[in-house]
Coordinates of C-alpha atoms in Angstrom, one line a residue:
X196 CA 24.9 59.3 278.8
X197 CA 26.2 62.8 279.0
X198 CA 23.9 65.8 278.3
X199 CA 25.2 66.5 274.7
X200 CA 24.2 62.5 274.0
X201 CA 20.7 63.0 276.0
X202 CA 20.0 66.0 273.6
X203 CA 20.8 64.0 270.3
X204 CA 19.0 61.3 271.4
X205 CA 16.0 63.1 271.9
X206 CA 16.0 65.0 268.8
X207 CA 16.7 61.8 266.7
X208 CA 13.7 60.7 268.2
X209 CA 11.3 63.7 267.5
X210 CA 12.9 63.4 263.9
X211 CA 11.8 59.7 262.6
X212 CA 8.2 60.8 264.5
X213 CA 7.9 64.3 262.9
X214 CA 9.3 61.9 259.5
X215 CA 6.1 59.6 259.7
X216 CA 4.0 62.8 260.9
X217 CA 5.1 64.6 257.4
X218 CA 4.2 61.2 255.3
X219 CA 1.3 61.2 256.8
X220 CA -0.2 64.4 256.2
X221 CA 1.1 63.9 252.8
X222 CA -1.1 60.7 252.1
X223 CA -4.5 62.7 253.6
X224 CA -3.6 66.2 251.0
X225 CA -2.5 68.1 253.9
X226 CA 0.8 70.3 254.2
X227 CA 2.3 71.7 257.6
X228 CA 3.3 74.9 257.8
X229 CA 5.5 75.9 260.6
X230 CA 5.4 79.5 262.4
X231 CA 8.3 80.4 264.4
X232 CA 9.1 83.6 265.8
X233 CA 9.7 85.7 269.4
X234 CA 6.9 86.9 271.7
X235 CA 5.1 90.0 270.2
X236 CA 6.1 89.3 266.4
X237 CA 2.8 89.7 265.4
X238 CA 2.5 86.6 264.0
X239 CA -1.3 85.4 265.8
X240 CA -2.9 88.9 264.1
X241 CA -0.7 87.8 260.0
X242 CA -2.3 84.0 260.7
X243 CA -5.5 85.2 261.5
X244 CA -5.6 87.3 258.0
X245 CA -3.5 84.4 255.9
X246 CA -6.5 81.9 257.3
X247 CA -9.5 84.7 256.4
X248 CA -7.6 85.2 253.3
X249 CA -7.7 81.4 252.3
X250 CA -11.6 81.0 253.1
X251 CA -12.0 83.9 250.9
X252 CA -10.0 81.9 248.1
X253 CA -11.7 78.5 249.0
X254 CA -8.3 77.0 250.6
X255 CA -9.7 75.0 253.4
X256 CA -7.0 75.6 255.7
X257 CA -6.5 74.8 259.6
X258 CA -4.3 76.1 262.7
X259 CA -2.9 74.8 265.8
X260 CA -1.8 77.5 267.8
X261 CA 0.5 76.7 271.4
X262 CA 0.9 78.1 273.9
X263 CA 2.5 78.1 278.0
X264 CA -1.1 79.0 279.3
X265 CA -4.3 80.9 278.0
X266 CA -6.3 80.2 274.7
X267 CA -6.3 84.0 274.0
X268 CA -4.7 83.3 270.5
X269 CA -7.3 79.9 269.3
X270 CA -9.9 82.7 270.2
X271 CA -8.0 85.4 268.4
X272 CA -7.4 82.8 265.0
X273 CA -10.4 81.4 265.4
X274 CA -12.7 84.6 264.1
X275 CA -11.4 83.9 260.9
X276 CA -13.6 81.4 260.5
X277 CA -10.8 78.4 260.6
X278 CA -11.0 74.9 262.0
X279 CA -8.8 75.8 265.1
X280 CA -7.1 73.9 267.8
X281 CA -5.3 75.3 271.3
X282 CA -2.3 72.9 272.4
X283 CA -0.8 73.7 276.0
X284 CA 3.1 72.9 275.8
X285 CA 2.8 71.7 280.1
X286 CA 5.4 74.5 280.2
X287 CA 7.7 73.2 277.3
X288 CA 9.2 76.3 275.7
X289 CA 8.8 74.6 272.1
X290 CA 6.6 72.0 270.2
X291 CA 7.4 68.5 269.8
X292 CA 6.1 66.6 267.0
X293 CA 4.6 63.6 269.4
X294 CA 2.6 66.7 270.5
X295 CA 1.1 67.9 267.1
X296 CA 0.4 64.3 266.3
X297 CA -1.8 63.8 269.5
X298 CA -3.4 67.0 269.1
X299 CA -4.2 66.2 265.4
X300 CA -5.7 63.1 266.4
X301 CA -9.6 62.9 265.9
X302 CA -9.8 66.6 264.9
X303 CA -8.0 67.8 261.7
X304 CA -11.0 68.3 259.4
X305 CA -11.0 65.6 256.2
X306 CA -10.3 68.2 253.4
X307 CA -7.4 70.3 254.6
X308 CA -4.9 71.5 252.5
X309 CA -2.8 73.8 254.7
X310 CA -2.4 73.3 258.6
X311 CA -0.5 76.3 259.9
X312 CA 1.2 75.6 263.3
X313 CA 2.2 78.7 265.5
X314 CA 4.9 77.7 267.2
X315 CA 5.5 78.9 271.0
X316 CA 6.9 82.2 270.9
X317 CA 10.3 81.7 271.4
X318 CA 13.4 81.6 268.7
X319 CA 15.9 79.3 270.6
X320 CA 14.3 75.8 271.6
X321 CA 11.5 75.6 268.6
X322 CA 14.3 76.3 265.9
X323 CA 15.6 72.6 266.3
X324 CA 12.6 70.4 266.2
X325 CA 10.9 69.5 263.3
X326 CA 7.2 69.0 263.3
X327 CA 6.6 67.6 260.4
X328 CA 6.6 70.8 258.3
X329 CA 7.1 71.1 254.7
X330 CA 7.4 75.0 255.2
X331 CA 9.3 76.5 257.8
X332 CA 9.0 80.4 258.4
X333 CA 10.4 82.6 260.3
X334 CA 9.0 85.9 261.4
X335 CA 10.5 89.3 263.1
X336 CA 9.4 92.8 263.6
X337 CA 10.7 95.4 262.5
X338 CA 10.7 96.4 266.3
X339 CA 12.8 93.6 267.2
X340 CA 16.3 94.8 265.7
X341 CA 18.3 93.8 262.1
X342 CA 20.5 91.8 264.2
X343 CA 18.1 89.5 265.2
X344 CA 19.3 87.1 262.2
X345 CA 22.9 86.9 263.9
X346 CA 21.8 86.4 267.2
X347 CA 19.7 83.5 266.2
X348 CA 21.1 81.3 263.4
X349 CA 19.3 78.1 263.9
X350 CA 16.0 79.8 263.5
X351 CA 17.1 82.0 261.0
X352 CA 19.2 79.3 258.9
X353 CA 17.0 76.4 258.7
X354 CA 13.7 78.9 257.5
X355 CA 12.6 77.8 253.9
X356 CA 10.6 81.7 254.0
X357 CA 11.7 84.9 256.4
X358 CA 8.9 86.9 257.5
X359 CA 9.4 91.0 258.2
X360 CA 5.7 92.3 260.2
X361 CA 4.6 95.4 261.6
X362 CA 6.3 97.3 258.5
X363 CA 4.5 99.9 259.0
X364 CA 6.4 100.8 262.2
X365 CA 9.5 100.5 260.2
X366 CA 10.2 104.4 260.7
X367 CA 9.4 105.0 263.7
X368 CA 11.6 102.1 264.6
X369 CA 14.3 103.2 262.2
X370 CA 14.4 99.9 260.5
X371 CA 17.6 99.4 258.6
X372 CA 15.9 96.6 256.3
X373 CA 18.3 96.6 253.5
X374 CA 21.1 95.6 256.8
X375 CA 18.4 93.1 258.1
X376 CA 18.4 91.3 254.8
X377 CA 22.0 91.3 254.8
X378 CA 22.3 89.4 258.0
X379 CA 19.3 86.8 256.9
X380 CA 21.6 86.4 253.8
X381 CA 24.6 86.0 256.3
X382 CA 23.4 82.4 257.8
X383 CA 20.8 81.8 254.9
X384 CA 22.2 82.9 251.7
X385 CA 19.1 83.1 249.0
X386 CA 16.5 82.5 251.5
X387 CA 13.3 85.0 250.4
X388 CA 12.2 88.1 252.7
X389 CA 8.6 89.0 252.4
X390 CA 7.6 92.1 253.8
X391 CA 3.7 92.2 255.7
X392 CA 1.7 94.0 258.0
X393 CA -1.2 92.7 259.2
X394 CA -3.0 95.9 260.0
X395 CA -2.8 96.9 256.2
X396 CA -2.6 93.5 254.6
X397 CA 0.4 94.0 253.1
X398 CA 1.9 90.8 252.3
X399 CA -1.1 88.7 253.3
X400 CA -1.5 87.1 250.1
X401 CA 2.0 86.5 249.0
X402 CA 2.3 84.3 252.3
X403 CA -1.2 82.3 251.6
X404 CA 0.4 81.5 247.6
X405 CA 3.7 80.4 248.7
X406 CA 2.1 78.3 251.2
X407 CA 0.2 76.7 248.5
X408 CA 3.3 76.5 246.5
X409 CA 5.3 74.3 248.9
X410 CA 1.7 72.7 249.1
X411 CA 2.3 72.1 245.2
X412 CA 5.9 71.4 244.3
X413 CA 8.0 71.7 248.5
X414 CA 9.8 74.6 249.1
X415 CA 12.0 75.8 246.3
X416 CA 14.6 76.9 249.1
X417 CA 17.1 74.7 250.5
X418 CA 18.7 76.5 253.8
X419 CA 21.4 75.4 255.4
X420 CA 19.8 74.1 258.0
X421 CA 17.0 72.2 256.7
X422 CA 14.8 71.0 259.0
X423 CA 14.2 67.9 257.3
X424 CA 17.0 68.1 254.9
X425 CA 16.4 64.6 253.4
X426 CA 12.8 65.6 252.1
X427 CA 11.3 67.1 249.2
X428 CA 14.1 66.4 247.0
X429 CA 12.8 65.7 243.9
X430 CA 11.0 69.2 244.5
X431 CA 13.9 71.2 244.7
X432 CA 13.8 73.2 241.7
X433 CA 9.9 73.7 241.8
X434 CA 8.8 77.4 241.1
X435 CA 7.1 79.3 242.9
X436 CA 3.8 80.9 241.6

């Protein structure tokens, strides 16, 4: 079996088990959310407040945060007051959904509704497994460049929701956001852009309701490269509130 074979083989795989995974989670109430972005987004410090934010709402919501080493972000998301859960990748630079499924086992508390899932910081190896998520995001800094989109298409294309963080730096990083959005657009025409910073809360809710949303109806955004592309269908056109 040559190494392109290998590769499909294994993602096939981690496919039909991030499949039963999503079924599931669907049977107990509970939707996946899936965080994916580079090291330093900012994405630990927006969960923390999206999970604060939905105890404040009465959203029982949950996290699993991974990581290479160090439970410095479980501590971090876990003064929120969430149910939170640390999963060590054993040096895997991306999830796998065999790995959220053991992880959930025994500890996902009974009346969940949302179970965000930070993702490894990385935008290359997480982009093409699917862990059973009915939301995909994507997040970037406004540190990180507008070209970010090109450079990573996988990531970019197959997000249901694109994140922008740390807007408040936007000047000082001299931020060309209406060129950002263009490139999103580039490899995921439609998608939506939500702006947030976490030190301000800017955005904070607007990421909580359309998690609930895709909680409600799946997301309403098809991009190119869905995840799970043959889920949710009947959902398609389902607002968002």
């Amino acid at each position: 079996m040559c190494r392109s074979d290998l590769r499909q083989a294994v993602l096939a795989k981690n496919d039909g088990l991030a499949a039963s995974l999503r079924d599931d989670l669907a049977r107990q109430g509970v939707t996946l959310v899936n965080l994916l972005s580079s090291p330093g987004s900012g994405k630990t410090e927006l969960l923390a407040r999206v999970l604060a934010r939905a105890g404040e709402r009465g959203v029982p919501a949950a996290a699993l945060t991974a990581d290479l080493a160090t439970e410095n972000d479980a501590v971090r998301l876990a003064r929120s007051g969430a149910p939170v859960r640390q999963l060590f990748t054993d040096g895997l630079c991306h999830l796998e959904a065999r790995q959220v499924r053991a992880r959930l086992a025994d500890w996902l508390p009974a009346d969940t509704a949302l179970l965000f899932v930070e993702n490894v910081g990385n935008l290359v190896c997480p982009a093409s497994y699917d862990l059973g998520e009915t939301l995909r995001i994507v997040l970037m800094a406004v540190t990180e460049g507008e070209d970010k989109p090109l450079k990573y298409p996988t990531a970019f294309g197959s997000a249901h929701l694109v994140v922008i963080t740390k807007t408040d730096l936007a000047g000082p990083a001299g931020f060309d956001e209406s060129l950002f959005h263009e490139n999103v657009h580039q490899v995921n025409p439609g998608v939506e852009i939500i702006r947030s910073c976490a030190r301000t809360g800017t955005g904070v809710g607007t990421l909580l309701d359309r998690a609930l949303a895709a909680r409600d109806g799946g997301p309403p955004h098809r991009p190119p490269l869905a995840p799970h592309p043959h889920t949710h269908d009947h959902h398609a056109s389902a607002p968002v509130s």
